[in-house]
Amino acid sequence: MQRMYDFLRQQVNISEEDWRIFSACFEPKTYPAKTFYLQAGETENYLTFVDSGVVRFYVENGNGDETTVGFAFDGWFMCVYSSFYTREPSRYYGETITETRLWRIHHDDLQRMYDRLRIVDRIGRLATEQMLLIKSARELSLLTKTAEERYLDLLRLAPQLFRYVPLKHLASYIGITPQALSRIRKRIS
């Protein structure tokens, strides 16, 4: 939980008392590698801070093919916001790539904290902004950059992914086939 506290202290000026109240709402959860954190059809009930590990989010098309839409790793907040806020079943899967330790707060507890502590409302907004900026950057990248530029951006912004995430998932995330990714890697090495 220290990592989350340190992260929040960089973003907001949370008092010790507010931190004590807010942090008491979080529960730890550890998942082994290759375990579902969330499956399509389930409702996302938690806003989660990744203390350690890597989580991949993906969707399946009608043929069972997977498209990776995002990752979360050490020091990031995560959740499937569309499900979390609408309380409707998710269309996304969340799967751990490595053993992953999380701190999570239930939707209902977070709503109570929004009403009780003004700083928590700000924290929730910051977490939402972080996720929105990441999604917006990916969308713009897919629309305006070449596959090689997207690969180099990912390598620069999240080099840790290359240590843990299979190349087929990275290829899917940047919108290309594993074979195309292999050609890019060979060309620039």
JSON list of C-alpha atoms in Angstrom, two decimals:
[
{"chain": "A", "resi": 1, "resn": "MET", "atom": "CA", "xyz": [0.00, 0.00, 0.00]},
{"chain": "A", "resi": 2, "resn": "GLN", "atom": "CA", "xyz": [3.03, 2.26, 0.38]},
{"chain": "A", "resi": 3, "resn": "ARG", "atom": "CA", "xyz": [3.36, 2.50, -3.40]},
{"chain": "A", "resi": 4, "resn": "MET", "atom": "CA", "xyz": [-0.22, 3.76, -3.70]},
{"chain": "A", "resi": 5, "resn": "TYR", "atom": "CA", "xyz": [0.32, 6.27, -0.90]},
{"chain": "A", "resi": 6, "resn": "ASP", "atom": "CA", "xyz": [3.51, 7.55, -2.55]},
{"chain": "A", "resi": 7, "resn": "PHE", "atom": "CA", "xyz": [1.73, 7.80, -5.91]},
{"chain": "A", "resi": 8, "resn": "LEU", "atom": "CA", "xyz": [-1.19, 9.74, -4.43]},
{"chain": "A", "resi": 9, "resn": "ARG", "atom": "CA", "xyz": [1.09, 12.07, -2.47]},
{"chain": "A", "resi": 10, "resn": "GLN", "atom": "CA", "xyz": [2.72, 13.05, -5.77]},
{"chain": "A", "resi": 11, "resn": "GLN", "atom": "CA", "xyz": [-0.70, 13.93, -7.19]},
{"chain": "A", "resi": 12, "resn": "VAL", "atom": "CA", "xyz": [-2.63, 15.43, -4.27]},
{"chain": "A", "resi": 13, "resn": "ASN", "atom": "CA", "xyz": [-2.06, 16.78, -0.79]},
{"chain": "A", "resi": 14, "resn": "ILE", "atom": "CA", "xyz": [-3.86, 14.09, 1.22]},
{"chain": "A", "resi": 15, "resn": "SER", "atom": "CA", "xyz": [-3.75, 14.46, 4.99]},
{"chain": "A", "resi": 16, "resn": "GLU", "atom": "CA", "xyz": [-2.70, 11.59, 7.23]},
{"chain": "A", "resi": 17, "resn": "GLU", "atom": "CA", "xyz": [-6.23, 11.39, 8.63]},
{"chain": "A", "resi": 18, "resn": "ASP", "atom": "CA", "xyz": [-7.88, 11.30, 5.19]},
{"chain": "A", "resi": 19, "resn": "TRP", "atom": "CA", "xyz": [-5.36, 8.66, 4.07]},
{"chain": "A", "resi": 20, "resn": "ARG", "atom": "CA", "xyz": [-6.14, 6.55, 7.14]},
{"chain": "A", "resi": 21, "resn": "ILE", "atom": "CA", "xyz": [-9.89, 6.67, 6.42]},
{"chain": "A", "resi": 22, "resn": "PHE", "atom": "CA", "xyz": [-9.54, 6.15, 2.66]},
{"chain": "A", "resi": 23, "resn": "SER", "atom": "CA", "xyz": [-6.92, 3.39, 2.78]},
{"chain": "A", "resi": 24, "resn": "ALA", "atom": "CA", "xyz": [-9.02, 1.41, 5.28]},
{"chain": "A", "resi": 25, "resn": "CYS", "atom": "CA", "xyz": [-11.51, 0.83, 2.43]},
{"chain": "A", "resi": 26, "resn": "PHE", "atom": "CA", "xyz": [-8.95, -1.01, 0.29]},
{"chain": "A", "resi": 27, "resn": "GLU", "atom": "CA", "xyz": [-8.37, -4.73, 0.39]},
{"chain": "A", "resi": 28, "resn": "PRO", "atom": "CA", "xyz": [-5.32, -6.57, -0.91]},
{"chain": "A", "resi": 29, "resn": "LYS", "atom": "CA", "xyz": [-5.74, -9.21, -3.58]},
{"chain": "A", "resi": 30, "resn": "THR", "atom": "CA", "xyz": [-3.01, -11.32, -5.18]},
{"chain": "A", "resi": 31, "resn": "TYR", "atom": "CA", "xyz": [-3.51, -13.25, -8.40]},
{"chain": "A", "resi": 32, "resn": "PRO", "atom": "CA", "xyz": [-1.14, -15.86, -9.84]},
{"chain": "A", "resi": 33, "resn": "ALA", "atom": "CA", "xyz": [0.09, -15.35, -13.39]},
{"chain": "A", "resi": 34, "resn": "LYS", "atom": "CA", "xyz": [-2.37, -16.18, -16.17]},
{"chain": "A", "resi": 35, "resn": "THR", "atom": "CA", "xyz": [-5.44, -15.70, -13.99]},
{"chain": "A", "resi": 36, "resn": "PHE", "atom": "CA", "xyz": [-8.58, -13.75, -14.83]},
{"chain": "A", "resi": 37, "resn": "TYR", "atom": "CA", "xyz": [-9.04, -10.61, -12.79]},
{"chain": "A", "resi": 38, "resn": "LEU", "atom": "CA", "xyz": [-12.26, -9.96, -14.71]},
{"chain": "A", "resi": 39, "resn": "GLN", "atom": "CA", "xyz": [-14.11, -11.93, -17.39]},
{"chain": "A", "resi": 40, "resn": "ALA", "atom": "CA", "xyz": [-16.49, -10.69, -20.06]},
{"chain": "A", "resi": 41, "resn": "GLY", "atom": "CA", "xyz": [-20.02, -10.88, -18.70]},
{"chain": "A", "resi": 42, "resn": "GLU", "atom": "CA", "xyz": [-18.98, -9.95, -15.16]},
{"chain": "A", "resi": 43, "resn": "THR", "atom": "CA", "xyz": [-19.56, -6.50, -13.70]},
{"chain": "A", "resi": 44, "resn": "GLU", "atom": "CA", "xyz": [-16.45, -4.54, -12.72]},
{"chain": "A", "resi": 45, "resn": "ASN", "atom": "CA", "xyz": [-16.86, -3.91, -9.00]},
{"chain": "A", "resi": 46, "resn": "TYR", "atom": "CA", "xyz": [-13.45, -2.44, -8.10]},
{"chain": "A", "resi": 47, "resn": "LEU", "atom": "CA", "xyz": [-11.22, 0.50, -8.76]},
{"chain": "A", "resi": 48, "resn": "THR", "atom": "CA", "xyz": [-7.83, -1.12, -8.39]},
{"chain": "A", "resi": 49, "resn": "PHE", "atom": "CA", "xyz": [-4.26, 0.02, -7.84]},
{"chain": "A", "resi": 50, "resn": "VAL", "atom": "CA", "xyz": [-1.57, -2.29, -9.21]},
{"chain": "A", "resi": 51, "resn": "ASP", "atom": "CA", "xyz": [1.07, -2.66, -6.50]},
{"chain": "A", "resi": 52, "resn": "SER", "atom": "CA", "xyz": [3.11, -5.11, -8.57]},
{"chain": "A", "resi": 53, "resn": "GLY", "atom": "CA", "xyz": [2.58, -7.15, -11.70]},
{"chain": "A", "resi": 54, "resn": "VAL", "atom": "CA", "xyz": [1.11, -6.77, -15.18]},
{"chain": "A", "resi": 55, "resn": "VAL", "atom": "CA", "xyz": [-2.54, -7.08, -16.27]},
{"chain": "A", "resi": 56, "resn": "ARG", "atom": "CA", "xyz": [-3.70, -7.29, -19.88]},
{"chain": "A", "resi": 57, "resn": "PHE", "atom": "CA", "xyz": [-7.16, -6.20, -21.01]},
{"chain": "A", "resi": 58, "resn": "TYR", "atom": "CA", "xyz": [-8.62, -7.65, -24.19]},
{"chain": "A", "resi": 59, "resn": "VAL", "atom": "CA", "xyz": [-11.82, -8.33, -26.10]},
{"chain": "A", "resi": 60, "resn": "GLU", "atom": "CA", "xyz": [-12.80, -11.34, -28.18]},
{"chain": "A", "resi": 61, "resn": "ASN", "atom": "CA", "xyz": [-14.45, -11.09, -31.57]},
{"chain": "A", "resi": 62, "resn": "GLY", "atom": "CA", "xyz": [-17.10, -13.54, -32.78]},
{"chain": "A", "resi": 63, "resn": "ASN", "atom": "CA", "xyz": [-14.41, -15.98, -33.95]},
{"chain": "A", "resi": 64, "resn": "GLY", "atom": "CA", "xyz": [-12.68, -16.16, -30.57]},
{"chain": "A", "resi": 65, "resn": "ASP", "atom": "CA", "xyz": [-9.75, -14.00, -31.71]},
{"chain": "A", "resi": 66, "resn": "GLU", "atom": "CA", "xyz": [-8.37, -11.70, -29.02]},
{"chain": "A", "resi": 67, "resn": "THR", "atom": "CA", "xyz": [-7.52, -8.02, -29.43]},
{"chain": "A", "resi": 68, "resn": "THR", "atom": "CA", "xyz": [-5.43, -6.50, -26.66]},
{"chain": "A", "resi": 69, "resn": "VAL", "atom": "CA", "xyz": [-6.77, -3.06, -25.74]},
{"chain": "A", "resi": 70, "resn": "GLY", "atom": "CA", "xyz": [-4.60, -2.16, -22.77]},
{"chain": "A", "resi": 71, "resn": "PHE", "atom": "CA", "xyz": [-2.21, -3.03, -20.00]},
{"chain": "A", "resi": 72, "resn": "ALA", "atom": "CA", "xyz": [-1.84, -1.98, -16.38]},
{"chain": "A", "resi": 73, "resn": "PHE", "atom": "CA", "xyz": [1.32, -2.40, -14.35]},
{"chain": "A", "resi": 74, "resn": "ASP", "atom": "CA", "xyz": [3.10, -1.29, -11.19]},
{"chain": "A", "resi": 75, "resn": "GLY", "atom": "CA", "xyz": [1.89, 2.06, -9.93]},
{"chain": "A", "resi": 76, "resn": "TRP", "atom": "CA", "xyz": [-1.22, 2.37, -12.10]},
{"chain": "A", "resi": 77, "resn": "PHE", "atom": "CA", "xyz": [-4.91, 2.54, -11.29]},
{"chain": "A", "resi": 78, "resn": "MET", "atom": "CA", "xyz": [-7.10, 0.30, -13.41]},
{"chain": "A", "resi": 79, "resn": "CYS", "atom": "CA", "xyz": [-10.66, -0.80, -13.94]},
{"chain": "A", "resi": 80, "resn": "VAL", "atom": "CA", "xyz": [-13.08, -1.33, -16.79]},
{"chain": "A", "resi": 81, "resn": "TYR", "atom": "CA", "xyz": [-14.73, 2.06, -16.42]},
{"chain": "A", "resi": 82, "resn": "SER", "atom": "CA", "xyz": [-17.65, 1.37, -18.74]},
{"chain": "A", "resi": 83, "resn": "SER", "atom": "CA", "xyz": [-18.76, -1.48, -16.48]},
{"chain": "A", "resi": 84, "resn": "PHE", "atom": "CA", "xyz": [-17.68, 0.13, -13.20]},
{"chain": "A", "resi": 85, "resn": "TYR", "atom": "CA", "xyz": [-19.81, 3.25, -13.67]},
{"chain": "A", "resi": 86, "resn": "THR", "atom": "CA", "xyz": [-22.79, 1.83, -15.56]},
{"chain": "A", "resi": 87, "resn": "ARG", "atom": "CA", "xyz": [-22.92, -1.30, -13.36]},
{"chain": "A", "resi": 88, "resn": "GLU", "atom": "CA", "xyz": [-23.44, -3.33, -16.54]},
{"chain": "A", "resi": 89, "resn": "PRO", "atom": "CA", "xyz": [-21.53, -6.49, -17.50]},
{"chain": "A", "resi": 90, "resn": "SER", "atom": "CA", "xyz": [-18.11, -5.94, -19.01]},
{"chain": "A", "resi": 91, "resn": "ARG", "atom": "CA", "xyz": [-17.22, -6.90, -22.57]},
{"chain": "A", "resi": 92, "resn": "TYR", "atom": "CA", "xyz": [-13.55, -6.98, -21.58]},
{"chain": "A", "resi": 93, "resn": "TYR", "atom": "CA", "xyz": [-11.34, -9.63, -20.05]},
{"chain": "A", "resi": 94, "resn": "GLY", "atom": "CA", "xyz": [-8.65, -8.68, -17.55]},
{"chain": "A", "resi": 95, "resn": "GLU", "atom": "CA", "xyz": [-5.92, -11.32, -17.23]},
{"chain": "A", "resi": 96, "resn": "THR", "atom": "CA", "xyz": [-2.75, -11.24, -15.17]},
{"chain": "A", "resi": 97, "resn": "ILE", "atom": "CA", "xyz": [0.43, -11.76, -17.17]},
{"chain": "A", "resi": 98, "resn": "THR", "atom": "CA", "xyz": [2.60, -12.13, -14.07]},
{"chain": "A", "resi": 99, "resn": "GLU", "atom": "CA", "xyz": [1.80, -12.71, -10.43]},
{"chain": "A", "resi": 100, "resn": "THR", "atom": "CA", "xyz": [-0.02, -9.51, -9.56]},
{"chain": "A", "resi": 101, "resn": "ARG", "atom": "CA", "xyz": [-0.65, -7.82, -6.22]},
{"chain": "A", "resi": 102, "resn": "LEU", "atom": "CA", "xyz": [-3.53, -5.35, -6.15]},
{"chain": "A", "resi": 103, "resn": "TRP", "atom": "CA", "xyz": [-5.15, -2.95, -3.73]},
{"chain": "A", "resi": 104, "resn": "ARG", "atom": "CA", "xyz": [-8.81, -2.54, -4.56]},
{"chain": "A", "resi": 105, "resn": "ILE", "atom": "CA", "xyz": [-11.78, -0.54, -3.36]},
{"chain": "A", "resi": 106, "resn": "HIS", "atom": "CA", "xyz": [-15.34, -1.66, -4.02]},
{"chain": "A", "resi": 107, "resn": "HIS", "atom": "CA", "xyz": [-17.59, 0.58, -6.09]},
{"chain": "A", "resi": 108, "resn": "ASP", "atom": "CA", "xyz": [-20.00, 1.16, -3.19]},
{"chain": "A", "resi": 109, "resn": "ASP", "atom": "CA", "xyz": [-17.18, 2.06, -0.78]},
{"chain": "A", "resi": 110, "resn": "LEU", "atom": "CA", "xyz": [-15.70, 4.47, -3.31]},
{"chain": "A", "resi": 111, "resn": "GLN", "atom": "CA", "xyz": [-19.07, 6.20, -3.74]},
{"chain": "A", "resi": 112, "resn": "ARG", "atom": "CA", "xyz": [-19.30, 6.62, 0.05]},
{"chain": "A", "resi": 113, "resn": "MET", "atom": "CA", "xyz": [-15.76, 8.00, 0.14]},
{"chain": "A", "resi": 114, "resn": "TYR", "atom": "CA", "xyz": [-16.60, 10.51, -2.62]},
{"chain": "A", "resi": 115, "resn": "ASP", "atom": "CA", "xyz": [-19.37, 11.84, -0.38]},
{"chain": "A", "resi": 116, "resn": "ARG", "atom": "CA", "xyz": [-17.32, 11.75, 2.81]},
{"chain": "A", "resi": 117, "resn": "LEU", "atom": "CA", "xyz": [-13.89, 13.05, 1.77]},
{"chain": "A", "resi": 118, "resn": "ARG", "atom": "CA", "xyz": [-13.47, 15.80, -0.80]},
{"chain": "A", "resi": 119, "resn": "ILE", "atom": "CA", "xyz": [-9.90, 14.68, -1.56]},
{"chain": "A", "resi": 120, "resn": "VAL", "atom": "CA", "xyz": [-11.17, 11.25, -2.63]},
{"chain": "A", "resi": 121, "resn": "ASP", "atom": "CA", "xyz": [-13.35, 12.90, -5.26]},
{"chain": "A", "resi": 122, "resn": "ARG", "atom": "CA", "xyz": [-10.17, 14.51, -6.62]},
{"chain": "A", "resi": 123, "resn": "ILE", "atom": "CA", "xyz": [-8.30, 11.18, -6.48]},
{"chain": "A", "resi": 124, "resn": "GLY", "atom": "CA", "xyz": [-11.11, 9.51, -8.43]},
{"chain": "A", "resi": 125, "resn": "ARG", "atom": "CA", "xyz": [-10.96, 12.24, -11.04]},
{"chain": "A", "resi": 126, "resn": "LEU", "atom": "CA", "xyz": [-7.18, 11.88, -11.35]},
{"chain": "A", "resi": 127, "resn": "ALA", "atom": "CA", "xyz": [-7.44, 8.10, -11.76]},
{"chain": "A", "resi": 128, "resn": "THR", "atom": "CA", "xyz": [-10.09, 8.57, -14.45]},
{"chain": "A", "resi": 129, "resn": "GLU", "atom": "CA", "xyz": [-7.97, 11.19, -16.21]},
{"chain": "A", "resi": 130, "resn": "GLN", "atom": "CA", "xyz": [-4.93, 8.89, -16.17]},
{"chain": "A", "resi": 131, "resn": "MET", "atom": "CA", "xyz": [-6.86, 6.08, -17.84]},
{"chain": "A", "resi": 132, "resn": "LEU", "atom": "CA", "xyz": [-8.54, 8.42, -20.34]},
{"chain": "A", "resi": 133, "resn": "LEU", "atom": "CA", "xyz": [-5.21, 9.95, -21.39]},
{"chain": "A", "resi": 134, "resn": "ILE", "atom": "CA", "xyz": [-3.71, 6.51, -21.97]},
{"chain": "A", "resi": 135, "resn": "LYS", "atom": "CA", "xyz": [-6.70, 5.38, -24.05]},
{"chain": "A", "resi": 136, "resn": "SER", "atom": "CA", "xyz": [-6.74, 8.64, -26.04]},
{"chain": "A", "resi": 137, "resn": "ALA", "atom": "CA", "xyz": [-3.02, 8.40, -26.79]},
{"chain": "A", "resi": 138, "resn": "ARG", "atom": "CA", "xyz": [-3.45, 4.82, -28.04]},
{"chain": "A", "resi": 139, "resn": "GLU", "atom": "CA", "xyz": [-6.40, 5.75, -30.23]},
{"chain": "A", "resi": 140, "resn": "LEU", "atom": "CA", "xyz": [-4.54, 8.68, -31.78]},
{"chain": "A", "resi": 141, "resn": "SER", "atom": "CA", "xyz": [-1.48, 6.50, -32.30]},
{"chain": "A", "resi": 142, "resn": "LEU", "atom": "CA", "xyz": [-3.52, 3.83, -34.12]},
{"chain": "A", "resi": 143, "resn": "LEU", "atom": "CA", "xyz": [-5.04, 6.48, -36.37]},
{"chain": "A", "resi": 144, "resn": "THR", "atom": "CA", "xyz": [-1.97, 8.59, -37.18]},
{"chain": "A", "resi": 145, "resn": "LYS", "atom": "CA", "xyz": [1.25, 6.59, -36.77]},
{"chain": "A", "resi": 146, "resn": "THR", "atom": "CA", "xyz": [2.91, 3.77, -38.64]},
{"chain": "A", "resi": 147, "resn": "ALA", "atom": "CA", "xyz": [3.25, 0.34, -37.06]},
{"chain": "A", "resi": 148, "resn": "GLU", "atom": "CA", "xyz": [6.96, 0.97, -36.54]},
{"chain": "A", "resi": 149, "resn": "GLU", "atom": "CA", "xyz": [6.29, 4.30, -34.80]},
{"chain": "A", "resi": 150, "resn": "ARG", "atom": "CA", "xyz": [3.71, 2.63, -32.54]},
{"chain": "A", "resi": 151, "resn": "TYR", "atom": "CA", "xyz": [6.21, -0.10, -31.66]},
{"chain": "A", "resi": 152, "resn": "LEU", "atom": "CA", "xyz": [8.95, 2.44, -30.86]},
{"chain": "A", "resi": 153, "resn": "ASP", "atom": "CA", "xyz": [6.52, 4.51, -28.76]},
{"chain": "A", "resi": 154, "resn": "LEU", "atom": "CA", "xyz": [5.53, 1.44, -26.74]},
{"chain": "A", "resi": 155, "resn": "LEU", "atom": "CA", "xyz": [9.17, 0.47, -26.29]},
{"chain": "A", "resi": 156, "resn": "ARG", "atom": "CA", "xyz": [9.95, 3.99, -25.02]},
{"chain": "A", "resi": 157, "resn": "LEU", "atom": "CA", "xyz": [6.88, 4.46, -22.81]},
{"chain": "A", "resi": 158, "resn": "ALA", "atom": "CA", "xyz": [6.55, 0.96, -21.31]},
{"chain": "A", "resi": 159, "resn": "PRO", "atom": "CA", "xyz": [9.79, -1.01, -21.75]},
{"chain": "A", "resi": 160, "resn": "GLN", "atom": "CA", "xyz": [8.82, -3.30, -18.87]},
{"chain": "A", "resi": 161, "resn": "LEU", "atom": "CA", "xyz": [6.08, -4.82, -21.02]},
{"chain": "A", "resi": 162, "resn": "PHE", "atom": "CA", "xyz": [8.69, -6.37, -23.30]},
{"chain": "A", "resi": 163, "resn": "ARG", "atom": "CA", "xyz": [10.08, -8.36, -20.38]},
{"chain": "A", "resi": 164, "resn": "TYR", "atom": "CA", "xyz": [6.77, -9.95, -19.41]},
{"chain": "A", "resi": 165, "resn": "VAL", "atom": "CA", "xyz": [4.21, -9.75, -22.19]},
{"chain": "A", "resi": 166, "resn": "PRO", "atom": "CA", "xyz": [4.21, -12.24, -25.08]},
{"chain": "A", "resi": 167, "resn": "LEU", "atom": "CA", "xyz": [4.93, -10.56, -28.42]},
{"chain": "A", "resi": 168, "resn": "LYS", "atom": "CA", "xyz": [1.57, -11.68, -29.85]},
{"chain": "A", "resi": 169, "resn": "HIS", "atom": "CA", "xyz": [-0.21, -9.52, -27.24]},
{"chain": "A", "resi": 170, "resn": "LEU", "atom": "CA", "xyz": [2.08, -6.54, -27.90]},
{"chain": "A", "resi": 171, "resn": "ALA", "atom": "CA", "xyz": [1.47, -6.92, -31.65]},
{"chain": "A", "resi": 172, "resn": "SER", "atom": "CA", "xyz": [-2.28, -6.99, -31.07]},
{"chain": "A", "resi": 173, "resn": "TYR", "atom": "CA", "xyz": [-2.07, -3.88, -28.87]},
{"chain": "A", "resi": 174, "resn": "ILE", "atom": "CA", "xyz": [-0.32, -1.86, -31.58]},
{"chain": "A", "resi": 175, "resn": "GLY", "atom": "CA", "xyz": [-2.68, -3.20, -34.24]},
{"chain": "A", "resi": 176, "resn": "ILE", "atom": "CA", "xyz": [-0.45, -5.54, -36.24]},
{"chain": "A", "resi": 177, "resn": "THR", "atom": "CA", "xyz": [0.18, -9.26, -36.64]},
{"chain": "A", "resi": 178, "resn": "PRO", "atom": "CA", "xyz": [2.95, -11.04, -34.72]},
{"chain": "A", "resi": 179, "resn": "GLN", "atom": "CA", "xyz": [4.71, -11.60, -38.05]},
{"chain": "A", "resi": 180, "resn": "ALA", "atom": "CA", "xyz": [4.70, -7.87, -38.83]},
{"chain": "A", "resi": 181, "resn": "LEU", "atom": "CA", "xyz": [6.08, -7.15, -35.36]},
{"chain": "A", "resi": 182, "resn": "SER", "atom": "CA", "xyz": [8.89, -9.65, -35.95]},
{"chain": "A", "resi": 183, "resn": "ARG", "atom": "CA", "xyz": [9.78, -7.90, -39.21]},
{"chain": "A", "resi": 184, "resn": "ILE", "atom": "CA", "xyz": [9.84, -4.51, -37.49]},
{"chain": "A", "resi": 185, "resn": "ARG", "atom": "CA", "xyz": [12.02, -5.80, -34.66]},
{"chain": "A", "resi": 186, "resn": "LYS", "atom": "CA", "xyz": [14.42, -7.39, -37.14]},
{"chain": "A", "resi": 187, "resn": "ARG", "atom": "CA", "xyz": [14.61, -4.24, -39.26]},
{"chain": "A", "resi": 188, "resn": "ILE", "atom": "CA", "xyz": [15.43, -1.86, -36.38]},
{"chain": "A", "resi": 189, "resn": "SER", "atom": "CA", "xyz": [17.80, -4.11, -34.44]}
]
